Amino acid sequence: MALFLLLFTIFYHSSSSSAAYTVGVNYGTVANNLPSPSQVASFLRTQTTIDRVKIFDTNPDILRAFANTGISVTVTVGNGDIPSLAKLPAAQSWIAANILPFHPQTSIKYIAVGNEHTLCPAMKALSSALELANITAIHVATPHSLGILSSSEPPSTGRFRKGYDQRIFAPFLDYHRKTKSPFMVNPYPYFGFKAETLNYALFKPNSGIFDAATGNNYTNMFDAQLDAVYSAMKRLGYGDVDIVVAETGWPSVGDPNQPGVSMENAISYNKNLVKHINSGKGTPLMPNRTFETYVFSLFNENLKPSVSERNFGLFKPDLTPVYDVGILRNDKALAPTPGTAADAPSPSSPGRGRQWCVPESDASDDALQKNIDYVCSIGASGRHDFDCDFNHTGVLTSSDPSYEACDYPVRWAKAAAKVGCGNLEEIV
C-alpha cells in the first residue's frame, strides 16, 4: 500500500471557509465538451453544496454516477414517450427499464413527466407503476412555465388560463394533493422584466410593486411570480399543495446589446436567489417557507442555439466556476472568470495547505490494485478534491502519511508515471 500512497499523493489548495447554502441545479447535456458523469457527480459531492440535480432524460451513465453520493436526482420522461405511458403496462415497463436498475443506490426523488406539459394520465399511470413496484419515495410531477397563467400582476390576481383551470388544473392539483407530490413551476424573471423593472427582477434595491388587494409590497419578481401561481392554485381550492421551483436562472453572456444580459446581472440574480431561498423567509403569501429550487443550469452548454442559451451555466465544462453564488465548499474562485471558454489550470502556489490522497480504510486490495494500474497508465495528477475519489476508494487527509524512511513529497503525483508499477502484493 506504500506505493499506492506515493502514486496518489496530490498537492491541493485548501481553504477553511465553506459555503452556507444548498440548492439544486438542472444538469443539461446539450454540449460536446462536458466532463464525464462520474467526474460531475464527484465534483458536486466534494466541491459544492449542491445536493440535488435535475436531468432532462434518464441517462443511465448519469444515474449510475450519482449512486451513493447523497445527491438526489430528478429524471425526465421524454415528450415522445408520454402518450404510451398513459396505460399502466407501458408505465410499468418504463419504471422497470429506467428506475429499478438504479433505485435505491441512486436517490431518485422525482420523475418529471415531460417538460412544460400538462399530461395527467401518464403521471397517474407512473405513480401506480411505482406503487406496484413497492417504491414510495419517488414522486411524479410535471414542470410548468408561467404561461399557464392568464393573469399574474399583481400576484393576488393570479389565475390559470380560462378553459384550463377546472378542466385540467383542478384534476392535476387533486392528483398532487392525493399523492403528496409537488406542483412544479419554472419562474423566470429574466423573461418577464422590462427596463424599468430590471432591479426588481434582479433582487436589487427598488421601490417595489404594491398589491392593493393584499397590502403586500413586492421587492422582487421571483416572489411575485410564485405568489401568482399560489393565488391561482388557491382559487381552485388547492393552496395546500407544495410548490417546487423546477427551473430558474439568468444568462451571463448574450448577443451584443441584448437587454439585461451581463455577468453582473447573472451574479446578482442567482446569488440573491440562492440566499433568498435558503433564508426560509418565503414569500408574502407563503411566509416561512423554503422552496426546493433547481437553478438553470449547471454548465454552459455550447450546442444550444443562441448565445444567451449557451451561457446560463454556473460552471464551465472544465469545472471552474463562471461565478460563485455561495455554493462552493472552498473559496477557490469568488470572482467571476472571464468569457465562456475553459481556462487553463492555475499553477500551484507555495505556502498553502497541503493534502494527500490515501486509501479508504475499507478499500479492498483488488480495488487498490485496479487503481494502481489506472494511475500508472495515465500518470497521477490533480488539482481538484474529486481527483482523489477513485471510485470511492480514496480519501483526502491533511496528515502527512510519510513514515520512517518512506517520504511522500508533494510532487510525487506528477512523477507517478515514471515510477515502476507492479502488483499490490509486491509493493505493500
CSV table of C-alpha atoms in Angstrom, one decimal:
chain,number,residue,atom,x,y,z
A,1,MET,CA,0.0,0.0,0.0
A,2,ALA,CA,3.0,2.3,0.3
A,3,LEU,CA,3.3,2.8,-3.4
A,4,PHE,CA,-0.4,3.4,-3.6
A,5,LEU,CA,0.0,6.3,-1.3
A,6,LEU,CA,3.0,7.5,-3.2
A,7,LEU,CA,1.2,7.4,-6.5
A,8,PHE,CA,-1.9,9.1,-5.3
A,9,THR,CA,-0.2,11.9,-3.3
A,10,ILE,CA,-1.6,15.2,-4.6
A,11,PHE,CA,-0.9,18.8,-3.7
A,12,TYR,CA,-4.0,20.8,-3.2
A,13,HIS,CA,-5.0,24.3,-2.5
A,14,SER,CA,-7.1,24.1,0.7
A,15,SER,CA,-9.3,26.6,2.5
A,16,SER,CA,-11.1,26.6,5.8
A,17,SER,CA,-14.1,28.6,4.6
A,18,SER,CA,-17.2,26.7,3.4
A,19,ALA,CA,-20.4,27.6,1.6
A,20,ALA,CA,-23.5,28.1,3.7
A,21,TYR,CA,-26.2,27.4,1.1
A,22,THR,CA,-27.7,24.4,-0.6
A,23,VAL,CA,-29.5,24.4,-3.9
A,24,GLY,CA,-30.5,22.1,-6.8
A,25,VAL,CA,-29.3,22.5,-10.3
A,26,ASN,CA,-30.5,21.5,-13.8
A,27,TYR,CA,-27.8,19.3,-15.3
A,28,GLY,CA,-28.2,19.7,-19.1
A,29,THR,CA,-26.0,18.0,-21.6
A,30,VAL,CA,-26.6,19.8,-24.9
A,31,ALA,CA,-22.8,20.2,-25.4
A,32,ASN,CA,-19.9,18.3,-26.8
A,33,ASN,CA,-17.2,19.3,-24.2
A,34,LEU,CA,-18.7,18.3,-20.8
A,35,PRO,CA,-16.9,16.2,-18.3
A,36,SER,CA,-18.0,12.6,-17.7
A,37,PRO,CA,-21.0,12.0,-15.4
A,38,SER,CA,-18.7,10.4,-12.8
A,39,GLN,CA,-16.5,13.5,-12.8
A,40,VAL,CA,-19.5,15.7,-12.4
A,41,ALA,CA,-21.0,13.6,-9.6
A,42,SER,CA,-17.7,13.6,-7.7
A,43,PHE,CA,-17.2,17.3,-8.2
A,44,LEU,CA,-20.6,18.2,-6.9
A,45,ARG,CA,-20.2,15.9,-3.9
A,46,THR,CA,-16.8,17.1,-2.9
A,47,GLN,CA,-16.5,20.7,-4.1
A,48,THR,CA,-20.1,22.2,-3.8
A,49,THR,CA,-23.1,22.2,-1.5
A,50,ILE,CA,-25.4,21.2,-4.4
A,51,ASP,CA,-27.5,18.4,-3.0
A,52,ARG,CA,-29.9,17.6,-5.9
A,53,VAL,CA,-29.8,17.6,-9.7
A,54,LYS,CA,-32.5,17.5,-12.3
A,55,ILE,CA,-31.7,15.9,-15.7
A,56,PHE,CA,-33.7,16.0,-18.9
A,57,ASP,CA,-33.7,12.3,-19.6
A,58,THR,CA,-32.9,9.0,-17.9
A,59,ASN,CA,-29.3,8.8,-19.0
A,60,PRO,CA,-28.1,5.6,-17.3
A,61,ASP,CA,-24.5,6.8,-17.1
A,62,ILE,CA,-25.6,9.8,-15.1
A,63,LEU,CA,-27.8,7.7,-12.9
A,64,ARG,CA,-25.0,5.3,-12.2
A,65,ALA,CA,-22.6,8.1,-11.5
A,66,PHE,CA,-24.8,9.6,-8.8
A,67,ALA,CA,-25.2,6.3,-6.9
A,68,ASN,CA,-24.3,6.5,-3.2
A,69,THR,CA,-23.4,10.2,-3.5
A,70,GLY,CA,-26.1,11.6,-1.2
A,71,ILE,CA,-27.2,13.8,-4.2
A,72,SER,CA,-30.8,13.2,-5.2
A,73,VAL,CA,-31.8,13.1,-8.9
A,74,THR,CA,-34.9,14.1,-10.8
A,75,VAL,CA,-35.3,12.3,-14.1
A,76,THR,CA,-37.4,13.3,-17.0
A,77,VAL,CA,-39.7,11.3,-19.3
A,78,GLY,CA,-39.2,12.4,-22.9
A,79,ASN,CA,-42.2,14.1,-24.5
A,80,GLY,CA,-42.3,11.4,-27.2
A,81,ASP,CA,-42.7,8.7,-24.6
A,82,ILE,CA,-45.6,10.3,-22.8
A,83,PRO,CA,-48.6,9.2,-24.9
A,84,SER,CA,-47.9,5.5,-24.4
A,85,LEU,CA,-47.3,5.9,-20.7
A,86,ALA,CA,-51.0,6.7,-20.1
A,87,LYS,CA,-51.5,2.9,-20.0
A,88,LEU,CA,-50.3,1.0,-16.9
A,89,PRO,CA,-48.4,-1.8,-18.6
A,90,ALA,CA,-46.3,0.7,-20.6
A,91,ALA,CA,-45.7,2.7,-17.4
A,92,GLN,CA,-44.6,-0.5,-15.6
A,93,SER,CA,-42.2,-1.3,-18.4
A,94,TRP,CA,-40.8,2.2,-18.3
A,95,ILE,CA,-40.2,2.0,-14.5
A,96,ALA,CA,-38.6,-1.4,-14.9
A,97,ALA,CA,-36.2,-0.1,-17.6
A,98,ASN,CA,-35.4,3.3,-16.2
A,99,ILE,CA,-35.9,3.3,-12.4
A,100,LEU,CA,-35.5,-0.2,-11.0
A,101,PRO,CA,-31.9,-0.8,-12.2
A,102,PHE,CA,-30.7,2.3,-10.3
A,103,HIS,CA,-33.0,2.5,-7.3
A,104,PRO,CA,-32.3,2.8,-4.4
A,105,GLN,CA,-28.5,3.1,-4.8
A,106,THR,CA,-29.2,6.3,-6.8
A,107,SER,CA,-31.6,8.5,-4.8
A,108,ILE,CA,-34.2,9.3,-7.5
A,109,LYS,CA,-36.6,11.9,-6.0
A,110,TYR,CA,-38.9,12.9,-8.8
A,111,ILE,CA,-40.0,11.7,-12.2
A,112,ALA,CA,-40.8,14.8,-14.3
A,113,VAL,CA,-43.3,13.9,-17.0
A,114,GLY,CA,-42.1,15.9,-20.0
A,115,ASN,CA,-41.1,19.5,-19.7
A,116,GLU,CA,-43.8,22.1,-19.5
A,117,HIS,CA,-46.6,19.7,-20.5
A,118,THR,CA,-49.8,19.1,-18.6
A,119,LEU,CA,-50.4,15.4,-19.0
A,120,CYS,CA,-52.1,13.8,-16.0
A,121,PRO,CA,-52.9,10.3,-17.3
A,122,ALA,CA,-49.2,9.4,-17.7
A,123,MET,CA,-48.4,10.8,-14.3
A,124,LYS,CA,-51.2,8.7,-12.7
A,125,ALA,CA,-50.0,5.5,-14.5
A,126,LEU,CA,-46.4,6.1,-13.5
A,127,SER,CA,-47.5,6.6,-9.9
A,128,SER,CA,-49.4,3.3,-10.0
A,129,ALA,CA,-46.4,1.6,-11.5
A,130,LEU,CA,-44.2,2.9,-8.7
A,131,GLU,CA,-46.7,1.7,-6.1
A,132,LEU,CA,-46.9,-1.8,-7.7
A,133,ALA,CA,-43.1,-1.9,-7.6
A,134,ASN,CA,-43.2,-1.0,-3.8
A,135,ILE,CA,-41.5,2.3,-4.4
A,136,THR,CA,-42.9,5.0,-2.2
A,137,ALA,CA,-40.1,7.6,-2.1
A,138,ILE,CA,-40.3,8.7,-5.7
A,139,HIS,CA,-43.0,11.2,-6.7
A,140,VAL,CA,-44.2,12.1,-10.2
A,141,ALA,CA,-44.8,15.7,-11.4
A,142,THR,CA,-44.6,18.0,-14.4
A,143,PRO,CA,-42.7,21.3,-14.7
A,144,HIS,CA,-44.8,24.2,-16.0
A,145,SER,CA,-43.9,27.6,-17.4
A,146,LEU,CA,-45.8,30.6,-16.2
A,147,GLY,CA,-47.6,30.6,-19.5
A,148,ILE,CA,-50.2,28.5,-17.6
A,149,LEU,CA,-51.4,31.8,-16.0
A,150,SER,CA,-53.8,34.2,-17.7
A,151,SER,CA,-53.1,36.8,-15.1
A,152,SER,CA,-50.2,37.3,-12.7
A,153,GLU,CA,-49.8,41.0,-11.9
A,154,PRO,CA,-50.4,41.9,-9.2
A,155,PRO,CA,-49.8,38.4,-7.6
A,156,SER,CA,-53.2,38.3,-5.9
A,157,THR,CA,-54.9,38.2,-9.4
A,158,GLY,CA,-53.1,35.0,-10.4
A,159,ARG,CA,-55.3,32.6,-12.2
A,160,PHE,CA,-55.0,29.7,-14.6
A,161,ARG,CA,-55.9,30.2,-18.3
A,162,LYS,CA,-59.6,30.1,-18.9
A,163,GLY,CA,-60.8,26.7,-20.1
A,164,TYR,CA,-57.8,25.0,-18.5
A,165,ASP,CA,-58.5,25.8,-14.8
A,166,GLN,CA,-61.3,23.4,-14.0
A,167,ARG,CA,-60.8,21.0,-16.9
A,168,ILE,CA,-57.0,20.4,-16.5
A,169,PHE,CA,-55.5,22.1,-13.4
A,170,ALA,CA,-58.2,21.1,-10.9
A,171,PRO,CA,-57.7,17.4,-11.6
A,172,PHE,CA,-54.0,17.9,-11.8
A,173,LEU,CA,-53.8,19.6,-8.4
A,174,ASP,CA,-56.1,17.0,-6.9
A,175,TYR,CA,-53.6,14.3,-8.1
A,176,HIS,CA,-50.8,16.2,-6.4
A,177,ARG,CA,-52.7,16.5,-3.1
A,178,LYS,CA,-53.6,12.8,-3.1
A,179,THR,CA,-50.0,11.7,-3.9
A,180,LYS,CA,-48.4,14.4,-1.7
A,181,SER,CA,-46.3,15.4,-4.8
A,182,PRO,CA,-45.3,18.9,-5.6
A,183,PHE,CA,-46.6,21.3,-8.3
A,184,MET,CA,-43.5,22.2,-10.3
A,185,VAL,CA,-43.1,25.6,-11.9
A,186,ASN,CA,-40.4,27.4,-13.9
A,187,PRO,CA,-40.4,31.1,-12.8
A,188,TYR,CA,-38.0,33.1,-14.9
A,189,PRO,CA,-37.9,36.9,-14.0
A,190,TYR,CA,-35.3,37.0,-16.9
A,191,PHE,CA,-38.2,36.5,-19.3
A,192,GLY,CA,-40.6,38.9,-17.6
A,193,PHE,CA,-38.6,42.1,-16.8
A,194,LYS,CA,-38.9,45.4,-18.6
A,195,ALA,CA,-36.3,48.2,-18.5
A,196,GLU,CA,-38.0,49.8,-15.5
A,197,THR,CA,-38.3,46.6,-13.6
A,198,LEU,CA,-34.7,45.2,-14.1
A,199,ASN,CA,-33.7,45.9,-10.5
A,200,TYR,CA,-36.9,44.3,-9.3
A,201,ALA,CA,-36.1,41.2,-11.3
A,202,LEU,CA,-32.5,41.0,-10.0
A,203,PHE,CA,-33.3,41.3,-6.3
A,204,LYS,CA,-31.6,44.7,-6.3
A,205,PRO,CA,-32.9,47.7,-4.2
A,206,ASN,CA,-36.1,49.1,-5.7
A,207,SER,CA,-39.3,50.7,-4.5
A,208,GLY,CA,-41.3,47.5,-5.1
A,209,ILE,CA,-44.7,46.8,-6.6
A,210,PHE,CA,-47.7,47.2,-4.3
A,211,ASP,CA,-50.6,44.7,-4.4
A,212,ALA,CA,-53.6,46.6,-3.1
A,213,ALA,CA,-55.7,43.5,-2.6
A,214,THR,CA,-53.4,42.0,0.0
A,215,GLY,CA,-51.4,45.1,1.2
A,216,ASN,CA,-48.2,43.4,0.3
A,217,ASN,CA,-45.3,45.3,-1.3
A,218,TYR,CA,-43.2,43.0,-3.5
A,219,THR,CA,-39.5,43.9,-3.8
A,220,ASN,CA,-38.5,41.0,-6.1
A,221,MET,CA,-40.2,39.4,-9.1
A,222,PHE,CA,-39.4,35.9,-8.1
A,223,ASP,CA,-41.7,36.1,-5.0
A,224,ALA,CA,-44.3,37.8,-7.1
A,225,GLN,CA,-44.3,35.0,-9.7
A,226,LEU,CA,-44.5,32.3,-7.0
A,227,ASP,CA,-47.4,34.1,-5.3
A,228,ALA,CA,-49.2,34.5,-8.6
A,229,VAL,CA,-49.0,30.7,-9.0
A,230,TYR,CA,-50.1,30.2,-5.4
A,231,SER,CA,-53.1,32.5,-6.0
A,232,ALA,CA,-54.2,30.5,-9.0
A,233,MET,CA,-53.9,27.3,-7.0
A,234,LYS,CA,-55.8,28.7,-4.0
A,235,ARG,CA,-58.5,30.0,-6.3
A,236,LEU,CA,-59.2,26.3,-7.2
A,237,GLY,CA,-59.0,25.3,-3.6
A,238,TYR,CA,-55.5,23.8,-3.7
A,239,GLY,CA,-53.4,26.3,-1.8
A,240,ASP,CA,-52.1,23.4,0.4
A,241,VAL,CA,-50.2,21.7,-2.5
A,242,ASP,CA,-46.4,22.2,-2.2
A,243,ILE,CA,-44.6,24.2,-4.9
A,244,VAL,CA,-41.2,23.2,-6.3
A,245,VAL,CA,-39.1,25.6,-8.5
A,246,ALA,CA,-38.0,23.3,-11.2
A,247,GLU,CA,-36.1,25.9,-13.2
A,248,THR,CA,-35.0,29.5,-12.8
A,249,GLY,CA,-31.8,31.3,-13.9
A,250,TRP,CA,-30.2,34.2,-15.7
A,251,PRO,CA,-27.6,34.1,-18.5
A,252,SER,CA,-24.2,35.7,-18.0
A,253,VAL,CA,-23.5,36.4,-21.7
A,254,GLY,CA,-25.8,37.3,-24.6
A,255,ASP,CA,-25.9,38.8,-28.0
A,256,PRO,CA,-24.5,42.3,-28.4
A,257,ASN,CA,-26.9,44.9,-26.8
A,258,GLN,CA,-29.2,42.2,-25.6
A,259,PRO,CA,-31.2,43.9,-22.7
A,260,GLY,CA,-30.4,42.8,-19.2
A,261,VAL,CA,-27.8,40.2,-20.0
A,262,SER,CA,-24.4,40.5,-18.3
A,263,MET,CA,-22.1,38.8,-15.9
A,264,GLU,CA,-23.1,41.3,-13.2
A,265,ASN,CA,-26.8,40.6,-13.6
A,266,ALA,CA,-26.4,36.9,-13.6
A,267,ILE,CA,-24.4,37.1,-10.4
A,268,SER,CA,-27.0,39.4,-8.8
A,269,TYR,CA,-29.9,37.2,-9.7
A,270,ASN,CA,-28.5,33.8,-8.9
A,271,LYS,CA,-26.6,34.8,-5.8
A,272,ASN,CA,-29.5,36.6,-4.3
A,273,LEU,CA,-31.8,33.8,-5.3
A,274,VAL,CA,-29.8,31.2,-3.5
A,275,LYS,CA,-29.5,33.4,-0.4
A,276,HIS,CA,-33.2,34.1,-0.5
A,277,ILE,CA,-34.5,30.6,-0.8
A,278,ASN,CA,-32.1,29.4,1.9
A,279,SER,CA,-33.4,32.2,4.3
A,280,GLY,CA,-36.6,30.4,4.9
A,281,LYS,CA,-38.4,33.7,4.7
A,282,GLY,CA,-40.7,32.5,2.0
A,283,THR,CA,-43.0,34.9,0.0
A,284,PRO,CA,-45.6,37.4,1.2
A,285,LEU,CA,-48.4,34.9,0.6
A,286,MET,CA,-46.4,31.9,1.6
A,287,PRO,CA,-44.3,33.1,4.6
A,288,ASN,CA,-41.7,31.0,6.4
A,289,ARG,CA,-41.3,28.6,3.5
A,290,THR,CA,-38.2,27.2,2.0
A,291,PHE,CA,-38.8,26.3,-1.6
A,292,GLU,CA,-37.0,23.4,-3.2
A,293,THR,CA,-35.3,25.1,-6.1
A,294,TYR,CA,-33.3,24.0,-9.2
A,295,VAL,CA,-31.1,26.7,-10.8
A,296,PHE,CA,-30.8,26.6,-14.5
A,297,SER,CA,-28.1,25.5,-15.2
A,298,LEU,CA,-25.1,23.6,-14.1
A,299,PHE,CA,-23.0,24.1,-17.2
A,300,ASN,CA,-22.6,26.4,-20.1
A,301,GLU,CA,-23.8,24.2,-23.0
A,302,ASN,CA,-22.1,25.0,-26.3
A,303,LEU,CA,-24.6,23.4,-28.6
A,304,LYS,CA,-27.6,25.4,-27.5
A,305,PRO,CA,-29.0,27.6,-30.4
A,306,SER,CA,-28.4,31.2,-29.1
A,307,VAL,CA,-25.6,32.9,-27.2
A,308,SER,CA,-27.7,33.6,-24.1
A,309,GLU,CA,-29.0,30.0,-24.0
A,310,ARG,CA,-25.4,28.7,-24.1
A,311,ASN,CA,-24.5,30.8,-21.1
A,312,PHE,CA,-26.9,30.0,-18.3
A,313,GLY,CA,-24.3,27.8,-16.5
A,314,LEU,CA,-22.8,28.2,-13.1
A,315,PHE,CA,-19.8,26.3,-14.2
A,316,LYS,CA,-17.7,25.9,-17.3
A,317,PRO,CA,-17.1,22.5,-18.8
A,318,ASP,CA,-13.6,22.3,-17.1
A,319,LEU,CA,-15.5,22.5,-13.8
A,320,THR,CA,-14.2,26.0,-12.9
A,321,PRO,CA,-17.0,28.4,-11.8
A,322,VAL,CA,-18.3,31.0,-14.2
A,323,TYR,CA,-19.0,32.9,-11.0
A,324,ASP,CA,-19.7,31.9,-7.4
A,325,VAL,CA,-23.2,32.0,-5.9
A,326,GLY,CA,-22.2,30.8,-2.5
A,327,ILE,CA,-22.3,27.0,-3.1
A,328,LEU,CA,-18.5,26.3,-3.3
A,329,ARG,CA,-17.1,24.3,-0.4
A,330,ASN,CA,-13.7,26.1,-0.9
A,331,ASP,CA,-13.4,29.8,-1.9
A,332,LYS,CA,-11.4,28.9,-5.0
A,333,ALA,CA,-12.9,31.4,-7.4
A,334,LEU,CA,-15.1,34.0,-5.7
A,335,ALA,CA,-14.6,36.5,-8.6
A,336,PRO,CA,-16.2,35.7,-12.0
A,337,THR,CA,-14.0,34.2,-14.6
A,338,PRO,CA,-13.9,35.9,-17.9
A,339,GLY,CA,-15.5,34.5,-21.1
A,340,THR,CA,-17.1,31.1,-21.6
A,341,ALA,CA,-14.0,29.2,-22.8
A,342,ALA,CA,-12.3,26.7,-20.4
A,343,ASP,CA,-9.5,28.3,-18.5
A,344,ALA,CA,-6.1,26.7,-18.1
A,345,PRO,CA,-5.4,25.4,-14.6
A,346,SER,CA,-3.5,27.9,-12.5
A,347,PRO,CA,-0.2,26.8,-11.1
A,348,SER,CA,0.0,25.7,-7.5
A,349,SER,CA,1.2,28.5,-5.2
A,350,PRO,CA,3.6,27.7,-2.4
A,351,GLY,CA,2.7,28.3,1.2
A,352,ARG,CA,-0.9,27.0,1.1
A,353,GLY,CA,-2.2,24.0,3.0
A,354,ARG,CA,-1.3,20.5,1.7
A,355,GLN,CA,-3.4,17.4,1.4
A,356,TRP,CA,-2.6,13.8,0.5
A,357,CYS,CA,-4.8,11.3,-1.2
A,358,VAL,CA,-4.8,8.0,0.7
A,359,PRO,CA,-6.9,4.8,0.5
A,360,GLU,CA,-10.2,4.5,2.4
A,361,SER,CA,-9.7,2.2,5.3
A,362,ASP,CA,-12.2,-0.3,3.9
A,363,ALA,CA,-10.9,-0.3,0.3
A,364,SER,CA,-10.1,-3.9,-0.9
A,365,ASP,CA,-6.8,-5.0,-2.2
A,366,ASP,CA,-8.4,-5.7,-5.6
A,367,ALA,CA,-9.8,-2.2,-5.8
A,368,LEU,CA,-6.5,-0.7,-4.9
A,369,GLN,CA,-4.7,-2.8,-7.5
A,370,LYS,CA,-7.1,-1.6,-10.2
A,371,ASN,CA,-6.5,2.0,-9.1
A,372,ILE,CA,-2.7,1.5,-9.2
A,373,ASP,CA,-3.0,0.1,-12.7
A,374,TYR,CA,-5.1,3.1,-13.7
A,375,VAL,CA,-2.8,5.7,-12.2
A,376,CYS,CA,0.3,4.1,-13.8
A,377,SER,CA,-1.5,4.1,-17.2
A,378,ILE,CA,-2.2,7.9,-17.1
A,379,GLY,CA,0.1,9.4,-14.6
A,380,ALA,CA,-1.5,10.8,-11.4
A,381,SER,CA,-2.1,14.5,-11.1
A,382,GLY,CA,-4.9,16.6,-10.0
A,383,ARG,CA,-5.9,20.0,-8.5
A,384,HIS,CA,-9.5,19.2,-7.5
A,385,ASP,CA,-10.6,17.2,-4.4
A,386,PHE,CA,-12.6,14.9,-6.7
A,387,ASP,CA,-9.4,13.7,-8.3
A,388,CYS,CA,-8.9,11.7,-5.2
A,389,ASP,CA,-12.2,9.8,-5.4
A,390,PHE,CA,-11.0,6.8,-7.5
A,391,ASN,CA,-14.5,5.2,-7.5
A,392,HIS,CA,-15.0,5.9,-3.7
A,393,THR,CA,-11.7,4.2,-2.6
A,394,GLY,CA,-9.6,7.3,-2.0
A,395,VAL,CA,-9.9,10.0,0.7
A,396,LEU,CA,-8.1,13.2,1.4
A,397,THR,CA,-6.1,13.7,4.6
A,398,SER,CA,-4.1,16.7,5.9
A,399,SER,CA,-1.9,14.3,7.9
A,400,ASP,CA,1.4,13.5,6.1
A,401,PRO,CA,1.4,9.7,5.5
A,402,SER,CA,5.2,9.6,5.5
A,403,TYR,CA,6.8,7.2,8.0
A,404,GLU,CA,10.3,6.1,8.9
A,405,ALA,CA,12.4,6.3,5.7
A,406,CYS,CA,9.4,6.4,3.4
A,407,ASP,CA,8.8,10.1,2.5
A,408,TYR,CA,5.9,11.3,0.4
A,409,PRO,CA,6.9,14.6,-1.3
A,410,VAL,CA,4.0,16.5,-2.8
A,411,ARG,CA,5.4,16.4,-6.3
A,412,TRP,CA,5.4,12.6,-6.5
A,413,ALA,CA,2.0,12.6,-8.0
A,414,LYS,CA,3.2,14.1,-11.3
A,415,ALA,CA,6.1,11.7,-11.3
A,416,ALA,CA,3.9,8.6,-10.9
A,417,ALA,CA,4.1,7.6,-14.5
A,418,LYS,CA,7.8,7.4,-14.1
A,419,VAL,CA,7.7,5.1,-11.2
A,420,GLY,CA,7.8,1.3,-11.8
A,421,CYS,CA,4.3,-0.1,-11.3
A,422,GLY,CA,3.6,-3.6,-10.2
A,423,ASN,CA,1.2,-5.8,-8.3
A,424,LEU,CA,-0.1,-4.7,-4.9
A,425,GLU,CA,1.5,-7.8,-3.3
A,426,GLU,CA,4.9,-6.7,-4.5
A,427,ILE,CA,4.7,-3.2,-3.1
A,428,VAL,CA,2.9,-3.3,0.3
